[in-house]
Tab-separated table of C-alpha atoms and ligand atoms in Angstrom:
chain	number	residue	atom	x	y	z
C	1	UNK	CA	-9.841	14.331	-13.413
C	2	UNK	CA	-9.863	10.700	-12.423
C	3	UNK	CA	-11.704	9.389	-9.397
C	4	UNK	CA	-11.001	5.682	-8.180
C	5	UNK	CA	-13.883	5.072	-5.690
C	6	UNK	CA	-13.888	1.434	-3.692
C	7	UNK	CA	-12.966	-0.719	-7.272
C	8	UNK	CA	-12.562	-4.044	-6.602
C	9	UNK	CA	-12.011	-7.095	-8.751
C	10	UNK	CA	-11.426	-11.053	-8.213
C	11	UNK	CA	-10.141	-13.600	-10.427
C	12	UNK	CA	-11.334	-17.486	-9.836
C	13	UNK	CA	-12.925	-15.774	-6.387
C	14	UNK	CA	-9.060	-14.532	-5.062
C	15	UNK	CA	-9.250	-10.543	-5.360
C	16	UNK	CA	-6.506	-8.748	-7.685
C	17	UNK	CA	-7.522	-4.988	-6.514
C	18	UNK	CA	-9.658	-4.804	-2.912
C	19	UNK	CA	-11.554	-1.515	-2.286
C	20	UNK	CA	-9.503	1.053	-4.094
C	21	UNK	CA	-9.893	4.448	-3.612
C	22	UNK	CA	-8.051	7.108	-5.501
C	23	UNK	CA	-8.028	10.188	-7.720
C	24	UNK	CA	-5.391	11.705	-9.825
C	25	UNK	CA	-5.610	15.735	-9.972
C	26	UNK	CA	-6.180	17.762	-13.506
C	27	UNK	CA	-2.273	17.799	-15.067
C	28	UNK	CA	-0.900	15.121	-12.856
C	29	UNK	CA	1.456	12.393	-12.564
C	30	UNK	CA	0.086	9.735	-10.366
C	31	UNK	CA	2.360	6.673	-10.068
C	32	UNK	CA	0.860	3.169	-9.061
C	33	UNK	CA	4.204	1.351	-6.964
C	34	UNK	CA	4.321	-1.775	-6.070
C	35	UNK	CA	5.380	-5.018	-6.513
C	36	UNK	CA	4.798	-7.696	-8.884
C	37	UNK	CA	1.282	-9.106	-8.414
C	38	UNK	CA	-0.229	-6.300	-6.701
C	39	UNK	CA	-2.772	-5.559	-8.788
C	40	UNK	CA	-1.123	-2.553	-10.366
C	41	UNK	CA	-2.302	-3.785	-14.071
C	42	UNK	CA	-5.677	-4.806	-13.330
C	43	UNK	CA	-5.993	-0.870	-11.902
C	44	UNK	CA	-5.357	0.820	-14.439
C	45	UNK	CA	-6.736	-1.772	-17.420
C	46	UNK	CA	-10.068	-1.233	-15.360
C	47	UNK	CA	-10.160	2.855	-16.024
C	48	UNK	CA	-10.107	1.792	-19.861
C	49	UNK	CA	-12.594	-0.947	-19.335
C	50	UNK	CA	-10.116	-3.849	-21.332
C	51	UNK	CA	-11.249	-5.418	-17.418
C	52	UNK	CA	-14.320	-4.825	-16.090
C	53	UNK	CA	-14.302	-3.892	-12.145
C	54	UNK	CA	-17.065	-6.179	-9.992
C	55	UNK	CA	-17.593	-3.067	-7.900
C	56	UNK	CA	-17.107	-0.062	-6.892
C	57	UNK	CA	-16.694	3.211	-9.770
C	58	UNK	CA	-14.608	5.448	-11.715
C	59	UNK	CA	-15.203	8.365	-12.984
C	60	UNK	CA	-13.211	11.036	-15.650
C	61	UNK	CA	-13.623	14.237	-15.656
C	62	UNK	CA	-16.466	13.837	-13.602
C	63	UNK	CA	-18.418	10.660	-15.777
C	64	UNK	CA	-18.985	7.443	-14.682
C	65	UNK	CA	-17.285	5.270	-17.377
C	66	UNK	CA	-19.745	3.051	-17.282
C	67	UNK	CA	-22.124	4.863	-18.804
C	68	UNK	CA	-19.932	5.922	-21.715
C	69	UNK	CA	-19.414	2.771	-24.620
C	70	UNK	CA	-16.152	1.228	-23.962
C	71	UNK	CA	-14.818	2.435	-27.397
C	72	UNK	CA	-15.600	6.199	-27.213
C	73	UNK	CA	-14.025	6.114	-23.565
C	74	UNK	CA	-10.735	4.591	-25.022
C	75	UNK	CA	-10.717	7.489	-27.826
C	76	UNK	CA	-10.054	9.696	-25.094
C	77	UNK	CA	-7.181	7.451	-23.480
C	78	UNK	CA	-3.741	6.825	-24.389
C	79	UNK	CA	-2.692	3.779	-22.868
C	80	UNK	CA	0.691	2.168	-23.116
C	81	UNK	CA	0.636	-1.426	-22.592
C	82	UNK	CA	3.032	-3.087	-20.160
C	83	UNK	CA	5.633	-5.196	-22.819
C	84	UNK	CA	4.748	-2.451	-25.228
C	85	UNK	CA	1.708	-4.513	-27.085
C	86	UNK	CA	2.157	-3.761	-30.706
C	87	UNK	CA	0.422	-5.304	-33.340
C	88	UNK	CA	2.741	-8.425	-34.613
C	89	UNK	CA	2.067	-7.883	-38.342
C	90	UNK	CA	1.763	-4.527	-38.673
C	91	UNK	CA	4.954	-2.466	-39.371
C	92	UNK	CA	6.059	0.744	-36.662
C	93	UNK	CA	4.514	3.233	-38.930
C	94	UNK	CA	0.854	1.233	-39.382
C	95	UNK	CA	1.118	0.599	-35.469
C	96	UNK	CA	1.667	4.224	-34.345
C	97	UNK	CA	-0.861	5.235	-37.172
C	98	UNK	CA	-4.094	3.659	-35.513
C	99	UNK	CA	-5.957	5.989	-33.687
C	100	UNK	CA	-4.910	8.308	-36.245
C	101	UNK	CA	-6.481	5.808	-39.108
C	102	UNK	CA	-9.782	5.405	-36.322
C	103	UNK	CA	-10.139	9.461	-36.486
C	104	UNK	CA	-10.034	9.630	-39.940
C	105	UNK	CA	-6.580	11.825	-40.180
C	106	UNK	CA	-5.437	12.734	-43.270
C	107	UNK	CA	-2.472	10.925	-44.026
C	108	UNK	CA	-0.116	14.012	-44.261
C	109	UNK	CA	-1.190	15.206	-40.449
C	110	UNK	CA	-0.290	11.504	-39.559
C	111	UNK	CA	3.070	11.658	-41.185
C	112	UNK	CA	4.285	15.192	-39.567
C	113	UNK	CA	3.424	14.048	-35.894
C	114	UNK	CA	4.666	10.151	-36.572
C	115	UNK	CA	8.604	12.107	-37.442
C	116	UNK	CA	8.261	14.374	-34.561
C	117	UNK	CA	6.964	11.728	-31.935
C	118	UNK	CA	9.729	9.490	-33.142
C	119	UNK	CA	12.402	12.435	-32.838
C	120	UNK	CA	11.461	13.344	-29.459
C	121	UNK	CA	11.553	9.396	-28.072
C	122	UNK	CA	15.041	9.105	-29.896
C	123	UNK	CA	13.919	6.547	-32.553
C	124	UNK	CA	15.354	6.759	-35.869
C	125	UNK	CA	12.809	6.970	-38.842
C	126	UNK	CA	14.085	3.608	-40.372
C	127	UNK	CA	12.143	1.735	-37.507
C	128	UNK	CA	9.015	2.633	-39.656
C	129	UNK	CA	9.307	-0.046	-41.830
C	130	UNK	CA	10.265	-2.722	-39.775
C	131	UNK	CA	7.994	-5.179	-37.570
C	132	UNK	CA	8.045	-5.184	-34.014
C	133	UNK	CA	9.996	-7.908	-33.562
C	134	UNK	CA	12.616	-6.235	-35.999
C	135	UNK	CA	13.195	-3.697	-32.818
C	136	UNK	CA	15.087	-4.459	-29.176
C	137	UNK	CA	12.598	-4.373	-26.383
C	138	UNK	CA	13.541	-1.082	-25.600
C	139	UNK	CA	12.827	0.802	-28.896
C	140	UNK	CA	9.261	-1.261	-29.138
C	141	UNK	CA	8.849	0.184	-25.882
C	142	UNK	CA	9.055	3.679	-27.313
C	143	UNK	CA	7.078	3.001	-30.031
C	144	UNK	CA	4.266	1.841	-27.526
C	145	UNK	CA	4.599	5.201	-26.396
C	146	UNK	CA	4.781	7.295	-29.361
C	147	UNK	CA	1.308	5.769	-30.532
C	148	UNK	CA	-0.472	6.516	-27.020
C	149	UNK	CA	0.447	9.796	-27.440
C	150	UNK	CA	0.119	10.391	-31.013
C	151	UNK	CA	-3.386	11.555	-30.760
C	152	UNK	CA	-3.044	14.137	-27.613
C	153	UNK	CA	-5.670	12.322	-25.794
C	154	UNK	CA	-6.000	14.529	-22.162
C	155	UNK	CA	-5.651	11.203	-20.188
C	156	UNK	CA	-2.625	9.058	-20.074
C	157	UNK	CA	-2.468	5.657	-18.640
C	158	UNK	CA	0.836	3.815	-19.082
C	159	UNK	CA	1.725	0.608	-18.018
C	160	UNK	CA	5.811	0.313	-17.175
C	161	UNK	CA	6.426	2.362	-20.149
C	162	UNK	CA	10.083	2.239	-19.642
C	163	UNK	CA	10.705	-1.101	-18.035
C	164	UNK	CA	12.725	-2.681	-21.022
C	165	UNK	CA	15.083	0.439	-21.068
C	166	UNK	CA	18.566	0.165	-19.437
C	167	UNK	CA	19.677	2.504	-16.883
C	168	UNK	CA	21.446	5.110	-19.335
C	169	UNK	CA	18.506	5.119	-21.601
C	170	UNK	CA	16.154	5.325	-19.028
C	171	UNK	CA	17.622	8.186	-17.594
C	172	UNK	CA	17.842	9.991	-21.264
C	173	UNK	CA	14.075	9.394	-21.882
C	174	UNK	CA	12.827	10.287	-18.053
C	175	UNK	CA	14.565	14.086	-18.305
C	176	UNK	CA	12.826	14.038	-21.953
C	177	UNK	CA	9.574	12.470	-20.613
C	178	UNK	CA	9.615	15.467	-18.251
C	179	UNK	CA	10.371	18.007	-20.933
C	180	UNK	CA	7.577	16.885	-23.448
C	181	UNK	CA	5.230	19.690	-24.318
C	182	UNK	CA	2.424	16.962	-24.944
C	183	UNK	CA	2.552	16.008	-21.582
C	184	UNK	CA	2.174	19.397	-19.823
C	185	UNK	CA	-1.570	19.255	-20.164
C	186	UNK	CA	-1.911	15.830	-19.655
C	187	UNK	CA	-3.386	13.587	-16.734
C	188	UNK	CA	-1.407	10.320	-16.263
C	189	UNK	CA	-1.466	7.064	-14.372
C	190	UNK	CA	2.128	5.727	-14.616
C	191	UNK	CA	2.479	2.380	-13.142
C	192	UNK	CA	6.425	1.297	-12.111
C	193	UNK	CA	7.573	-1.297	-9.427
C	194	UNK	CA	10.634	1.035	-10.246
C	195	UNK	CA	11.244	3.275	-7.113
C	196	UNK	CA	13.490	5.678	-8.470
C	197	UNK	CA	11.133	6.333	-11.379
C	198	UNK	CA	8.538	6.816	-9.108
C	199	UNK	CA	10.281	9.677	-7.583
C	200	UNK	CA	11.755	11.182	-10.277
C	201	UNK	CA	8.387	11.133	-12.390
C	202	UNK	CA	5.403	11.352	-9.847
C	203	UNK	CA	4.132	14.080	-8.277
C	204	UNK	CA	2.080	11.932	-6.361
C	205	UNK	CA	2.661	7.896	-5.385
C	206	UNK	CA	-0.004	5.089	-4.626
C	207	UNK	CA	2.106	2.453	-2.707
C	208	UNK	CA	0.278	-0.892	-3.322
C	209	UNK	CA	0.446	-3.970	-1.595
C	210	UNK	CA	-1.693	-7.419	-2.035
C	211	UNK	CA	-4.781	-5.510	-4.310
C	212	UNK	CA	-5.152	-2.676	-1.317
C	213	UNK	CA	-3.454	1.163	-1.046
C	214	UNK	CA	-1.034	1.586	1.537
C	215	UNK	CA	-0.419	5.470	1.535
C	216	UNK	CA	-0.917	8.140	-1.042
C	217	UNK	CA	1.358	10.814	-1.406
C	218	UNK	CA	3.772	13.582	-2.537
C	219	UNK	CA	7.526	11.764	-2.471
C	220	UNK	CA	7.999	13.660	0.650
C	221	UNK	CA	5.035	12.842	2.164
C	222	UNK	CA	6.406	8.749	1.627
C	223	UNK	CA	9.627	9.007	2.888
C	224	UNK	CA	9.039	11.586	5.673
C	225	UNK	CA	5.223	10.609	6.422
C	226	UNK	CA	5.110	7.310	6.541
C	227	UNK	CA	1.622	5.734	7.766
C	228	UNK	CA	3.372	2.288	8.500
C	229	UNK	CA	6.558	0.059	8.944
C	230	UNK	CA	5.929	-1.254	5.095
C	231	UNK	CA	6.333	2.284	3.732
C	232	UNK	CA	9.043	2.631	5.333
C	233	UNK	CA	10.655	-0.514	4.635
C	234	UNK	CA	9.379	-0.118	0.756
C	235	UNK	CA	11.695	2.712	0.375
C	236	UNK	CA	14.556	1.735	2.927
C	237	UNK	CA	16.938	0.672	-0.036
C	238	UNK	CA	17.037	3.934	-1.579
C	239	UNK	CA	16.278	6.205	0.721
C	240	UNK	CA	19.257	7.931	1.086
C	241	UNK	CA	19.666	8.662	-2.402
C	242	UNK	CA	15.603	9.830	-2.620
C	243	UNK	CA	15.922	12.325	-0.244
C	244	UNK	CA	19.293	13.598	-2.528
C	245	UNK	CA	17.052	13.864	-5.422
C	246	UNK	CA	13.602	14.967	-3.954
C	247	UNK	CA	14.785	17.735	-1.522
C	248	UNK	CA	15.564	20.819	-4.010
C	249	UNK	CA	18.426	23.781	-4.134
C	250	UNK	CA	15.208	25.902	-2.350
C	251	UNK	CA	14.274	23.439	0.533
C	252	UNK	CA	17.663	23.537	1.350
C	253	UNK	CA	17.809	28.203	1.383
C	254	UNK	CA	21.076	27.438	-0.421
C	255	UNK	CA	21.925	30.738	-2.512
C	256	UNK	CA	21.343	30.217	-5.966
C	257	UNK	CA	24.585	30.349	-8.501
C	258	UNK	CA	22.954	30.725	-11.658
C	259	UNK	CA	25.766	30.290	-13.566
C	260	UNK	CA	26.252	27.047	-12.869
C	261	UNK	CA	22.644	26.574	-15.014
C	262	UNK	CA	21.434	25.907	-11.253
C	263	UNK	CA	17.360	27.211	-10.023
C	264	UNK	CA	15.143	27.365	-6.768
C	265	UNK	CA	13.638	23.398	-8.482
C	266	UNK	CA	17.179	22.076	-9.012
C	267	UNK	CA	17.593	18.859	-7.014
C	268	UNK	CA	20.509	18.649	-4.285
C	269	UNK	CA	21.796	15.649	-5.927
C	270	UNK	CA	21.878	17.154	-9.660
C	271	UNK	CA	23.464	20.085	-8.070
C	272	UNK	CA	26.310	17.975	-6.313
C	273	UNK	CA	26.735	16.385	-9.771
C	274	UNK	CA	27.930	19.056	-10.889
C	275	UNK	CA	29.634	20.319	-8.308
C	276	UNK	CA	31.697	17.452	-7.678
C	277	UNK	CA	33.088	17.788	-11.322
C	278	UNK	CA	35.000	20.939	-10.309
C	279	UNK	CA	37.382	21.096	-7.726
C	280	UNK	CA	36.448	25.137	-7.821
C	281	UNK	CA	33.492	23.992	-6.497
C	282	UNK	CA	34.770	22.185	-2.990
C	283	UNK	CA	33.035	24.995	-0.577
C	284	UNK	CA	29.966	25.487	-2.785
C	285	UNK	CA	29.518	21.632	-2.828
C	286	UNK	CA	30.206	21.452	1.720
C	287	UNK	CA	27.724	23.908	2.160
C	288	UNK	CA	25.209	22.398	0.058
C	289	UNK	CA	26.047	19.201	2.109
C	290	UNK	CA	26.065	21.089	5.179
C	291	UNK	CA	22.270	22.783	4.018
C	292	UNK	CA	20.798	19.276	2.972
C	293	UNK	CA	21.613	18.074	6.526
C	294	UNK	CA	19.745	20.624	7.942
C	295	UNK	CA	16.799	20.134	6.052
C	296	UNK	CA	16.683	17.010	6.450
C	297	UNK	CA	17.323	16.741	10.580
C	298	UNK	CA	14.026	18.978	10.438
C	299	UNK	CA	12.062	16.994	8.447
C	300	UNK	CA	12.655	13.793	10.027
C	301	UNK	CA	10.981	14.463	13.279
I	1	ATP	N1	-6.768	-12.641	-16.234
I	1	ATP	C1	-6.396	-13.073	-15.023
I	1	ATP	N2	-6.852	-14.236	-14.526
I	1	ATP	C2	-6.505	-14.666	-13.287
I	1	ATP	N3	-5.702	-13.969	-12.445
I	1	ATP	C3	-5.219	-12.793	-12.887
I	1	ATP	C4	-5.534	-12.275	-14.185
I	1	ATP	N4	-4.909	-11.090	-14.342
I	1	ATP	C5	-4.225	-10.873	-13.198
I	1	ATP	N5	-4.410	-11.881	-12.322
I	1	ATP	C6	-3.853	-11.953	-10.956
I	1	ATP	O1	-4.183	-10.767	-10.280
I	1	ATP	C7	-3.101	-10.296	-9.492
I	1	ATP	C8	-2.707	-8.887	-9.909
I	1	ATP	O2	-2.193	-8.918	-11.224
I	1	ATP	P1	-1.660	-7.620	-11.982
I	1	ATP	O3	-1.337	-8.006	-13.372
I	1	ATP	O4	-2.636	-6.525	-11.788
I	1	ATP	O5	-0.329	-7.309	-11.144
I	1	ATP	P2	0.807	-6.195	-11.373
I	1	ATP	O6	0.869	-5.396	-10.132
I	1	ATP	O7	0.563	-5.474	-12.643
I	1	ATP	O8	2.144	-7.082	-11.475
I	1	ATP	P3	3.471	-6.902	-12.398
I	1	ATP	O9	4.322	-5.859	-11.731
I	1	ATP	O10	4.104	-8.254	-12.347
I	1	ATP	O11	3.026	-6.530	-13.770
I	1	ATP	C9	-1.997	-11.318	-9.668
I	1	ATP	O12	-2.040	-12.206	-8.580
I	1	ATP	C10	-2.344	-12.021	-10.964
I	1	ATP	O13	-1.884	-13.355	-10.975
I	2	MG	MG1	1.577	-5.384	-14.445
């Protein structure tokens, strides 16, 4: 859906991005992870044009963007800024409503899905009437969101959409990112230096460094395929907790007990969450342990 092919681009003759190459797949979550600096925002303002690439070309859904007028390629792009980028003077209802006011909606049909975005990001409707600066970081965050997606555009490119959100909110709004039926049909470029996001969000990763692509990947592929020392250093904080979350109740050939509300996807570590809460649960929760060891002796060979 979106090809990346050799993109470069230099500021005062120091380059930002060096030879990227990369594509994200129809209905996919490709996360760009790195560091600050790397080049992470330049990337993706560069598949909306707001920065022009020196060389190299992209292309969506097979069309080099550079043949299409900058405007009519961003009317079929959401794009969440990073810090949210709202309009200063106009209030959260005129700021979600301007693609909608672009397309010509009628002002009903702009209405409905303004109350129903704002639900679903857990935004009460009295933030309509303020200004942005009226709302915490956080919530002007969500409303960043809510207006990239308010016109179901099939491409998605969001720039550390949840970076202002605290840990409990963050997790809230990820399992609800996950579960939103606009998404399901959507391809995204979600850019985090958050590592945890990345794995809990992506299906695939770009790992940047200094403008260039380190490795591409699945989660798995990252921490059990490393091409290099700096993967595997990039995720040595974490990485026991990772492979908790990424390795599921079916890598593991643990039986299923569907009562607890557990499936084949369920992650070990949400599944010894809940465990753990129940001493009923002691020999359930040693097996698992037991099974995730398993797994994971074979994978790390
Ligand atoms: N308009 C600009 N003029 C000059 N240099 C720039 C400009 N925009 C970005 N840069 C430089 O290009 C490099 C990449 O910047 P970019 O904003 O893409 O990084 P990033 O990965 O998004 O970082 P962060 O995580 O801090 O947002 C940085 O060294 C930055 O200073
Ligand atoms: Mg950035």
């Amino acid at each position: 859906m979106i090809k990346v092919e050799s993109v470069s681009k230099n500021f005062n003759g120091k380059p930002a991005v060096d030879h990227i190459s990369f594509h994200a797949n129809d209905q996919e979550i490709l996360v760009l992870l790195g560091t600050s600096g790397c080049g992470k925002t330049t990337t993706l303002k560069m598949i909306n044009r707001l920065i022009e690439a020196d060389s190299g070309n992209i292309f969506i859904d097979g069309k080099n963007i550079r043949d299409q007028k900058p405007e009519e390629l961003r009317m079929g792009i959401g794009f969440v800024m990073q810090h949210a980028g709202l309009f200063p003077h106009y209030t959260i209802r005129q700021n979600i409503a301007v693609v909608p006011e672009l397309l010509k909606w009628d002002k009903v049909k702009t209405q409905n899905r303004t109350y129903e975005l704002l639900h679903k990001l857990h935004l009460s409707e009295d933030v309509l009437s303020r200004f942005p600066n009226e709302l915490s970081g956080g919530q002007q965050q969500r409303v960043g969101i809510a207006r990239a997606l308010i016109a179901n555009t099939p491409v998605l490119l969001m720039d550390e959409p949840f970076g202002a959100l605290d840990n409990i909110t963050k997790a809230d709004i990820h399992s609800e990112f996950k579960s939103l039926e606009e998404l399901k049909n959507k391809t995204i470029i979600l850019v985090t230096h958050d590592v945890q996001e990345a794995f809990e969000l992506g299906h695939r990763i770009c790992l940047m460094d200094k403008g260039k692509i380190i490795q591409t990947g699945t989660p798995k592929e990252m921490l059990y395929r490393p091409q290099n020392d700096f993967v595997t250093d990039f995720f040595a904080e974490n990485r026991l907790l990772l492979e908790y979350k990424i390795a599921t109740l079916k890598d593991t050939g643990t039986v299923l007990n569907s009562e607890l509300g557990f499936n084949e996807n369920t992650s070990v570590w949400d599944a010894l969450q809940k465990l753990s809460s129940d001493h009923k649960n002691t020999l359930y929760y040693e097996n698992l342990i037991k099974a995730f060891n398993d797994y994971r002796k074979l994978q790390i060979i």
